[in-house]
Short mmCIF file of C-alpha atoms and ligand atoms in Angstrom, two decimals:
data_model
loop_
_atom_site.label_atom_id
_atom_site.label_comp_id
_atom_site.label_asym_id
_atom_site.label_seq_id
_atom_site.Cartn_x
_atom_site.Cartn_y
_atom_site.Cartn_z
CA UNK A 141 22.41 28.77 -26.89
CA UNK A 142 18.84 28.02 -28.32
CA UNK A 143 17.15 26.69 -25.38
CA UNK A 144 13.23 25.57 -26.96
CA UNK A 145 13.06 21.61 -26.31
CA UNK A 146 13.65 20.78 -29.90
CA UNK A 147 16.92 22.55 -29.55
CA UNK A 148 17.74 20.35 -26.15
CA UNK A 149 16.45 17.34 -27.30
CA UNK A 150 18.42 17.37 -30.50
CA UNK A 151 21.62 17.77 -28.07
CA UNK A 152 21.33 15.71 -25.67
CA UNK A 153 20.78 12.69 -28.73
CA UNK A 154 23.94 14.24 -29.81
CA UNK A 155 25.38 13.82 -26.09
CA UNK A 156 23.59 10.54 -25.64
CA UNK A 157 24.73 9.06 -29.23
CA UNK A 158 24.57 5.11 -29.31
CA UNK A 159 23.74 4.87 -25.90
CA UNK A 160 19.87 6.02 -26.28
CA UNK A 161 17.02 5.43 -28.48
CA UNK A 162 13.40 6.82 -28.66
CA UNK A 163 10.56 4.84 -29.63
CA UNK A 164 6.83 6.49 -30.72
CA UNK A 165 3.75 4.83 -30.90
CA UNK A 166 1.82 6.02 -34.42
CA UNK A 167 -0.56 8.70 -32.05
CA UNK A 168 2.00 10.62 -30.51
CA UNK A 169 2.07 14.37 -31.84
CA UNK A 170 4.16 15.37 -34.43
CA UNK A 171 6.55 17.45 -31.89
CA UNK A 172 7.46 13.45 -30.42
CA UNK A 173 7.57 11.54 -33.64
CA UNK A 174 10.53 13.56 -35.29
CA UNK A 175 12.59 13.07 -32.30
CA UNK A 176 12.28 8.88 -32.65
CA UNK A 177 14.56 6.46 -33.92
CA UNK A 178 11.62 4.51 -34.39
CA UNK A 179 8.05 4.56 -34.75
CA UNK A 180 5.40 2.43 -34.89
CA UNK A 181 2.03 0.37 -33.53
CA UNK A 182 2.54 -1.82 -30.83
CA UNK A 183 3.59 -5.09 -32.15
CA UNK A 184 6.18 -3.52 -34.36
CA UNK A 185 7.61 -1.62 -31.26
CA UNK A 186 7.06 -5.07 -28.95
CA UNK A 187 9.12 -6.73 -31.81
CA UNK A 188 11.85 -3.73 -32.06
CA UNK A 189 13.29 -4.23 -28.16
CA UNK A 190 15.50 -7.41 -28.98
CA UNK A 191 17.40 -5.74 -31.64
CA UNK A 192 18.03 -2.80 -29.30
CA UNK A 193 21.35 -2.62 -27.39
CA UNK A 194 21.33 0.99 -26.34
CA UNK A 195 21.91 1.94 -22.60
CA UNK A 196 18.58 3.48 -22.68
CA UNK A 197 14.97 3.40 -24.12
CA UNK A 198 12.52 6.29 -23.84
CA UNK A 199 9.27 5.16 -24.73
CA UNK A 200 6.90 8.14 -26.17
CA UNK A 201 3.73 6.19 -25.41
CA UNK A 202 1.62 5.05 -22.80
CA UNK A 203 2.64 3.15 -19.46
CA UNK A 204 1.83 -0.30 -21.04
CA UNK A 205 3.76 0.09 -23.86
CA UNK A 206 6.50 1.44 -21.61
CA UNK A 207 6.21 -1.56 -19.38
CA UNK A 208 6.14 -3.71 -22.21
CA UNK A 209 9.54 -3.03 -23.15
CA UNK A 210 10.78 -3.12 -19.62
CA UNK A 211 10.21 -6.82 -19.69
CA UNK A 212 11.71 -7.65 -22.81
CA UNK A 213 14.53 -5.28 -22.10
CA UNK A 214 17.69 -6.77 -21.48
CA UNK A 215 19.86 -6.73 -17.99
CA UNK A 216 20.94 -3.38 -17.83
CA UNK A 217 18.88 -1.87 -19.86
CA UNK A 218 16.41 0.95 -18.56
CA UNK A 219 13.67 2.05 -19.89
CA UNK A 220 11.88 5.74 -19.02
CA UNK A 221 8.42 7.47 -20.03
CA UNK A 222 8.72 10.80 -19.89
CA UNK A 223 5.35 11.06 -18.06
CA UNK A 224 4.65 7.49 -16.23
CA UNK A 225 1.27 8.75 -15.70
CA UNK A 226 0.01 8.03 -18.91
CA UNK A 227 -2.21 5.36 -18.42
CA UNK A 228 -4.80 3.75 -21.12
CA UNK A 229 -8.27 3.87 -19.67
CA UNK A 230 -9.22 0.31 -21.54
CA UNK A 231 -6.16 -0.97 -19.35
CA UNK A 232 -7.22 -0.08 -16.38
CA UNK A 233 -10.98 -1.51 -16.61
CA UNK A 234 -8.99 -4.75 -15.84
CA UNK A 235 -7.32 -4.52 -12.91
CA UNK A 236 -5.15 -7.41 -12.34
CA UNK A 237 -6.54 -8.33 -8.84
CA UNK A 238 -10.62 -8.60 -10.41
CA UNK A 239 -8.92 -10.47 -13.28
CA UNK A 240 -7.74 -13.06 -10.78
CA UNK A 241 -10.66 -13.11 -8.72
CA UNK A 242 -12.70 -13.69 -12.19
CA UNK A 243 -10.52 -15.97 -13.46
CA UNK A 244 -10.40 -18.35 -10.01
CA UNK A 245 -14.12 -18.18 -10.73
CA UNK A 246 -13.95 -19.74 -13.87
CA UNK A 247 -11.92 -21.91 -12.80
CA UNK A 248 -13.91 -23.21 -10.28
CA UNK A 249 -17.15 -23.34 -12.55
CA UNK A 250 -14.70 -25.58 -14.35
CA UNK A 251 -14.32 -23.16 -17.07
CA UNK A 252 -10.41 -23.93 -18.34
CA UNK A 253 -10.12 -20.77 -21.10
CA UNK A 254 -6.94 -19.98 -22.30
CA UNK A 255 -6.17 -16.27 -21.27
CA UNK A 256 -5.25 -13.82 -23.66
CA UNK A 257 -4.94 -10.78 -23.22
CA UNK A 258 -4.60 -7.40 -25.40
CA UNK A 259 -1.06 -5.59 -24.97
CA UNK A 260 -3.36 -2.83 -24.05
CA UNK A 261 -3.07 -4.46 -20.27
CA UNK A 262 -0.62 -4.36 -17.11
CA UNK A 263 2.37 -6.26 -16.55
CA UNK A 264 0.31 -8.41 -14.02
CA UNK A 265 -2.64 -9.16 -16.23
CA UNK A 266 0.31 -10.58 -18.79
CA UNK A 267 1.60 -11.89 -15.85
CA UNK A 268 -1.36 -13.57 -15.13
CA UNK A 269 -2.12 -14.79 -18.66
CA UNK A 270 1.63 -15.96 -18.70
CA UNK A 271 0.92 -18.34 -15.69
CA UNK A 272 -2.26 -20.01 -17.11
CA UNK A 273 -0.75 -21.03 -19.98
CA UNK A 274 -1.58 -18.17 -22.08
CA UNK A 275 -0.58 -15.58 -24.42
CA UNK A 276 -0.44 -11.64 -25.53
CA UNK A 277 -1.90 -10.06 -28.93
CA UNK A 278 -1.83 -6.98 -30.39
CA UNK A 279 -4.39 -5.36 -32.82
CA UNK A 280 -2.11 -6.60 -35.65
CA UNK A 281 -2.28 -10.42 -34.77
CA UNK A 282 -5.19 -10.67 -32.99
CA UNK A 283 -6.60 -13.21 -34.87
CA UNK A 284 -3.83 -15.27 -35.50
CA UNK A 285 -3.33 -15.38 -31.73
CA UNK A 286 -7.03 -16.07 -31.09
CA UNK A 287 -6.75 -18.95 -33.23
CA UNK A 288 -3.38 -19.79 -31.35
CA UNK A 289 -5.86 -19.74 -28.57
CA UNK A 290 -8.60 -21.66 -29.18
CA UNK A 291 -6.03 -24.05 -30.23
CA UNK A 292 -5.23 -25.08 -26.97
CA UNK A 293 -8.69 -26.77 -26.75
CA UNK A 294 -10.33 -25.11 -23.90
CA UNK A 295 -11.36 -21.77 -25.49
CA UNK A 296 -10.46 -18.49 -24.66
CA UNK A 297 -10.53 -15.68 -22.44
CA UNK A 298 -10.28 -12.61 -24.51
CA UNK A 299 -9.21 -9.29 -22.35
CA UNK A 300 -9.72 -6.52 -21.85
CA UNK A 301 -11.30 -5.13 -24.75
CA UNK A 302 -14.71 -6.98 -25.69
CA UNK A 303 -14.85 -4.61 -29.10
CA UNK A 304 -11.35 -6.30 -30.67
CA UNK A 305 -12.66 -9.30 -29.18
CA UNK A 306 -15.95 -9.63 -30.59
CA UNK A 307 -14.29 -8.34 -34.14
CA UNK A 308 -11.61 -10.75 -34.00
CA UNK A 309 -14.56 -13.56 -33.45
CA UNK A 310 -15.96 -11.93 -36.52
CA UNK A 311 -12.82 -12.27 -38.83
CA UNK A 312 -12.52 -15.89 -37.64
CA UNK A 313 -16.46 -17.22 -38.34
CA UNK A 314 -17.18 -17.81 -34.48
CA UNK A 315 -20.82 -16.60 -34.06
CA UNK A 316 -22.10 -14.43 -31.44
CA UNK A 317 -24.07 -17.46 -29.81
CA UNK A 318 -20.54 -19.14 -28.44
CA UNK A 319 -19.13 -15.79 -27.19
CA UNK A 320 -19.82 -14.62 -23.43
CA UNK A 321 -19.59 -11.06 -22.23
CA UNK A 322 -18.44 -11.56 -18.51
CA UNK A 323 -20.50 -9.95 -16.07
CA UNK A 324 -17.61 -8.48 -13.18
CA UNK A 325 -19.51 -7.21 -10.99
CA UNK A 326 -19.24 -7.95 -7.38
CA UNK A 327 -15.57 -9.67 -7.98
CA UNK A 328 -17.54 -12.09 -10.73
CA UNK A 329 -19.50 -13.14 -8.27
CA UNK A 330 -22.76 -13.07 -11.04
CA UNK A 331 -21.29 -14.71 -13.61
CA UNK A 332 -23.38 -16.83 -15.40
CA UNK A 333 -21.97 -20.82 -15.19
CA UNK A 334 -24.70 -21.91 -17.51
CA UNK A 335 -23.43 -19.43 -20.34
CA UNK A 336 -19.67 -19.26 -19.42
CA UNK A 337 -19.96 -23.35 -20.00
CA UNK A 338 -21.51 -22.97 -23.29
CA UNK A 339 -19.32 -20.04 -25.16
CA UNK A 340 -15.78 -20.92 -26.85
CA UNK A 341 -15.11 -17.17 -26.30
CA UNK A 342 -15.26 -15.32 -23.08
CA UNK A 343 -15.38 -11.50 -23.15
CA UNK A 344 -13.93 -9.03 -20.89
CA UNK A 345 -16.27 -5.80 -20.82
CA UNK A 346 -13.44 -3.23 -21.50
CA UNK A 347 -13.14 -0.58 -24.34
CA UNK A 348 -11.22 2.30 -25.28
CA UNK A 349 -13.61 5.86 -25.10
CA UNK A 350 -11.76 7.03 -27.38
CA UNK A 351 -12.62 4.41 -30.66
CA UNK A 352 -16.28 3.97 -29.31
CA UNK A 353 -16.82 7.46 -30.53
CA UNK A 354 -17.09 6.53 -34.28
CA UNK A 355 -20.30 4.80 -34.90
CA UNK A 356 -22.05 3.15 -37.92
CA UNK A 357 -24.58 6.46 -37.94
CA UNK A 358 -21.30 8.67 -38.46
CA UNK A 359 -19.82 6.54 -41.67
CA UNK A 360 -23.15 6.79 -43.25
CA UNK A 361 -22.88 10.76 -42.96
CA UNK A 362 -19.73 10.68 -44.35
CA UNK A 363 -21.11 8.35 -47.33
CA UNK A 364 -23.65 10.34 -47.98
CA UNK A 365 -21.87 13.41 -48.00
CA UNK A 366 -18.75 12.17 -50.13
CA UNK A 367 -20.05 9.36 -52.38
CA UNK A 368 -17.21 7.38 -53.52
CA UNK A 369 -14.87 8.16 -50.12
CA UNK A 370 -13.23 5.49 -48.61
CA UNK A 371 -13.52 4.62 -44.82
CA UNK A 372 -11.17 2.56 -42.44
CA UNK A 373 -11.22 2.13 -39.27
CA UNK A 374 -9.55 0.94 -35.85
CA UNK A 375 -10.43 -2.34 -34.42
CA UNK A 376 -11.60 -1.24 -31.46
CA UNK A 377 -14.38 0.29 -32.33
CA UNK A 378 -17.30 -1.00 -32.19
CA UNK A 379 -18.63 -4.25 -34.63
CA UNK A 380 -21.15 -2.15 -36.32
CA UNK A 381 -18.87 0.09 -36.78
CA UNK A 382 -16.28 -2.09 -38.25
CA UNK A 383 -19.02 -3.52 -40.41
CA UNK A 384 -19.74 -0.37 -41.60
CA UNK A 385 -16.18 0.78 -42.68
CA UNK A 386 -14.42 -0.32 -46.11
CA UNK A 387 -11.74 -1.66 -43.49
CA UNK A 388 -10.52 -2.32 -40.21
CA UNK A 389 -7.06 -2.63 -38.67
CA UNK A 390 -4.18 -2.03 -36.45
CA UNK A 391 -2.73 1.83 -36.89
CA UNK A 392 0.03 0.03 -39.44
CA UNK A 393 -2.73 -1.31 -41.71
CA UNK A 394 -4.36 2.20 -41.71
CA UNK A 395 -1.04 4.21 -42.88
CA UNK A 396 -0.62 1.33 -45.41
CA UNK A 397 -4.41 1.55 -46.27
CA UNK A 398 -3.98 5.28 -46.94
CA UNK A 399 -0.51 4.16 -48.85
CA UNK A 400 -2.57 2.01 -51.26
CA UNK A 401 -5.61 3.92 -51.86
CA UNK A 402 -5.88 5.22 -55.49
CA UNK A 403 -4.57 8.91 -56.58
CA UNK A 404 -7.49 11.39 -55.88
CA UNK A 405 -9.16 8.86 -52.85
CA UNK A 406 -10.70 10.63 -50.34
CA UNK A 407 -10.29 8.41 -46.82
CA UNK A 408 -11.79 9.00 -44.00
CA UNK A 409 -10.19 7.49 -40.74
CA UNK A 410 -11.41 6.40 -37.73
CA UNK A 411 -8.54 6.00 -35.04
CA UNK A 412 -6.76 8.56 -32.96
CA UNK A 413 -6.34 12.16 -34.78
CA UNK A 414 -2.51 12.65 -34.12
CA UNK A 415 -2.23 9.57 -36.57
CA UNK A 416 -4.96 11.11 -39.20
CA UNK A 417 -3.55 14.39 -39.15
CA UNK A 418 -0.02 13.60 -40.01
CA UNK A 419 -1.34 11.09 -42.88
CA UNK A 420 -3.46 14.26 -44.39
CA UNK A 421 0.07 16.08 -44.25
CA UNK A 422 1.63 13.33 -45.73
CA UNK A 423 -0.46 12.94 -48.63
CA UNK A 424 -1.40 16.40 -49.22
CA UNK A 425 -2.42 16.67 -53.26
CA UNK A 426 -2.67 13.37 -53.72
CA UNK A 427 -5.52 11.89 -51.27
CA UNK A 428 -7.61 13.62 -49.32
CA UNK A 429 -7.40 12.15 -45.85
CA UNK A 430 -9.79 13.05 -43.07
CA UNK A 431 -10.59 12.29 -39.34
CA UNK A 432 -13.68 10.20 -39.26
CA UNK A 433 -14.45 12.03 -36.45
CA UNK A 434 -11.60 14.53 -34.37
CA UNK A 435 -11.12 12.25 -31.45
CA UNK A 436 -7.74 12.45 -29.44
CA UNK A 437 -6.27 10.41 -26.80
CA UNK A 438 -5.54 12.81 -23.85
CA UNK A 439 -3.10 10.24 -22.29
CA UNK A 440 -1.00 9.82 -25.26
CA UNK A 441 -0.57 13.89 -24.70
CA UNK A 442 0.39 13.83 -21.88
CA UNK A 443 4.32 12.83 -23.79
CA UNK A 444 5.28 16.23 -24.56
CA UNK A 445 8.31 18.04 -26.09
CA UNK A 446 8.95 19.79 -22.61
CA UNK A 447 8.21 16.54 -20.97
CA UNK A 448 10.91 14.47 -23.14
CA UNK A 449 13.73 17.41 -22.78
CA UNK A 450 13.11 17.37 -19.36
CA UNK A 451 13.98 13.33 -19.11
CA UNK A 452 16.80 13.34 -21.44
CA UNK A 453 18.58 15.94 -19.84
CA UNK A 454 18.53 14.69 -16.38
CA UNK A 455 18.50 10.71 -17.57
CA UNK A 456 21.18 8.88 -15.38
CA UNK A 457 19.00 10.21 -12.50
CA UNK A 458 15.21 9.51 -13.89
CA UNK A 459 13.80 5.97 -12.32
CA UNK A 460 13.17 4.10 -15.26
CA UNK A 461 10.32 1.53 -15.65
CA UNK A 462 10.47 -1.31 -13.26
CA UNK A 463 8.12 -4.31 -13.69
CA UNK A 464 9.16 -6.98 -10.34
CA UNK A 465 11.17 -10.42 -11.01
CA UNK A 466 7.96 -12.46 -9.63
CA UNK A 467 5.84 -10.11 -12.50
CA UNK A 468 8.04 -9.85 -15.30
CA UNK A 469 8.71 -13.66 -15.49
CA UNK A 470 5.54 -14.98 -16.11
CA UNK A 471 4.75 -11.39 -18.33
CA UNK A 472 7.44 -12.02 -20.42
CA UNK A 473 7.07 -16.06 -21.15
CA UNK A 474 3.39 -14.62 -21.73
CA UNK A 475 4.56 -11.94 -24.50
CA UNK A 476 7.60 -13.74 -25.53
CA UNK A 477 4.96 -16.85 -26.50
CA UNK A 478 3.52 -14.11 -28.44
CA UNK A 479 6.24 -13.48 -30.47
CA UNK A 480 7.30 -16.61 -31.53
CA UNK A 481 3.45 -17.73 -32.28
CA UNK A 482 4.12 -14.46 -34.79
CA UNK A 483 7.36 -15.30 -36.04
CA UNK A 484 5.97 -18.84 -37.25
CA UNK A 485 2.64 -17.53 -38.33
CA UNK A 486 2.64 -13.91 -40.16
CA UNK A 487 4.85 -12.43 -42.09
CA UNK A 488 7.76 -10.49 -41.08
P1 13P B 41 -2.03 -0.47 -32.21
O1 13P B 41 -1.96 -1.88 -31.72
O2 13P B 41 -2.69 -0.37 -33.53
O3 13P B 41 -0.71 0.18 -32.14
O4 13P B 41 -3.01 0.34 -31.24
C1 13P B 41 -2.73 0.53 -29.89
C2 13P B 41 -3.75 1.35 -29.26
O5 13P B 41 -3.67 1.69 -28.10
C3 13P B 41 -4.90 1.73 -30.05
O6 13P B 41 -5.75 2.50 -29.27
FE1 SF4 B 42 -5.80 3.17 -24.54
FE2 SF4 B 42 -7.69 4.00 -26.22
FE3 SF4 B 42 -5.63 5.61 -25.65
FE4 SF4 B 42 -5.27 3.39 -27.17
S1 SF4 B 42 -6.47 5.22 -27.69
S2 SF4 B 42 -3.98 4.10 -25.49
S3 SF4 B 42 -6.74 2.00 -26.17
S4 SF4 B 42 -7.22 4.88 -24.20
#
């Protein structure tokens, strides 16, 4: 009996039939992606849970996404990760306790922005958002949930990531003079009343190590050195950077970016390598696709082959994602708001 991963995986789908599926997000490796029944960036995966009625969901991803789709799950549903400690490092820079303690703050300054928060986030920062009236985006519909937003009159509270934030801001005209970058330190305790008062959009000072790696100095290299290439890149990198680049988007927008380029392009991308990689495959002697710079999220690895054999064939045992009633309530009217803002505002 062939006993690599591959080989177990494949039977234990056989075994498991109707009664499982595996999701991938766009940067897991290669080795994960051909063993999902779907893949995709994190609104399209957010989106995929209602249509889902198998028994069980493995989610090849990190823990948010995981947790994610343990609150729109259905009863009786479980959801597993074959490695629950793969956290995102721009999630955890907002811990849902100093969000609360900021966001009291604010309150009391009389600051009323409307929360709303990346997916990129824990259960109890959506939870959060969810009970002050406010909402989820993803990097696919971050501006139409901005505006959504600042709809509500009182501004917005934009978390955690101040780089999709302040690029968002830039795709929707609001200048740099009404936006605030929080100061957290000391539980909030130095924010600024006079300048939280003023801006329509308040900034949480998290980012993601991994996109703040491609800079503006690192396109004009690559312009230099391949006149003519193309360049697109993640929104959370940095504004400059974004500025810099041909375009910007969600990891959807940069497959179909590479989809649409011209016959011969040469595209350079700046998001997570596992994604660039398997374009470049994709497209081999047609486009020439290239990292912008090799840059690799090490929690996304930590999903591997051995890791997902492991789950499936021991899976009516595995403790699956659990996100508490008192959490997933408010989470889920936050990300459920979300989706229907979505469903009435983009396209399908
Ligand atoms: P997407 O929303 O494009 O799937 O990106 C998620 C993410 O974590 C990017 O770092
Ligand atoms: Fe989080 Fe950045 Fe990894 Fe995306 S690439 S999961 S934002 S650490």
């Amino acid at each position: 009996m062939n006993t690599t991963p591959s080989a177990v995986i494949d039977r234990h789908r056989r075994r498991l039939g109707d009664r499982l599926v595996i999701l991938a997000h766009h940067y897991q490796h290669d080795d994960i992606v051909r063993h999902a029944d779907h893949v995709g960036d994190s609104l399209e995966l957010a989106r995929k849970i209602a249509d889902l009625s198998a028994e069980y969901i493995v989610f090849c991803g990190v823990f948010f996404m995981a947790e994610t789709a343990a609150i729109l799950a259905a009863p009786g549903q479980k959801v597993l990760i074959p490695d629950a400690s793969a956290a995102c490092v721009m999630s955890d820079m907002a811990p849902s306790w100093l969000v609360e303690a900021v966001a009291g703050r604010l309150h009391a300054m009389g600051r009323m922005a409307t929360p709303l928060t990346y997916v990129n986030s824990s259960a109890r920062v959506k939870a959060a958002c969810g009970r002050l009236g406010g909402s989820v985006c993803t990097s696919a519909n971050a501006e139409v949930m901005l505006s959504w937003a600042l709809g509500q009159g009182h501004g917005a509270l934009f978390l955690p990531d101040r780089m999709l934030g302040a690029n968002t801001c830039d795709r929707l005209g609001i200048p740099p003079e009404k936006r605030h970058i929080l100061d957290i330190r000391r539980h909030g305790a130095l924010i600024d009343p006079k300048a939280v008062l003023a801006a329509e959009v308040l900034l949480w000072p998290g980012r993601c190590v991994i996109h703040d790696k491609f800079t503006p100095d690192r396109i004009h290299a690559v312009r230099q050195a391949h006149p003519g290439a193309l360049v697109a890149v993640h929104p959370e990198c940095p504004p400059a950077t974004v500025a810099a680049a041909d375009a910007a988007g969600s990891t959807s927008f940069l497959i179909r970016f590479v989809e649409e380029a011209p016959q011969g392009a040469t595209i350079f991308i700046g998001t997570e390598e596992n994604l660039v990689v398997r374009l470049a495959r994709r497209y081999a002697g047609e486009k020439t696709v290239r990292p912008l710079l090799s840059s690799r999220c090490s929690n996304m690895a930590k999903i591997t082959e051995e890791k997902l054999a492991a789950q499936l064939a021991d899976i009516a045992s595995q403790p699956p994602v659990t996100v508490p009633h008192d959490v997933r309530e408010p989470a889920r009217a936050a990300v459920t708001r979300m989706l229907e803002v979505c469903a009435k505002r983009m396209d399908p």
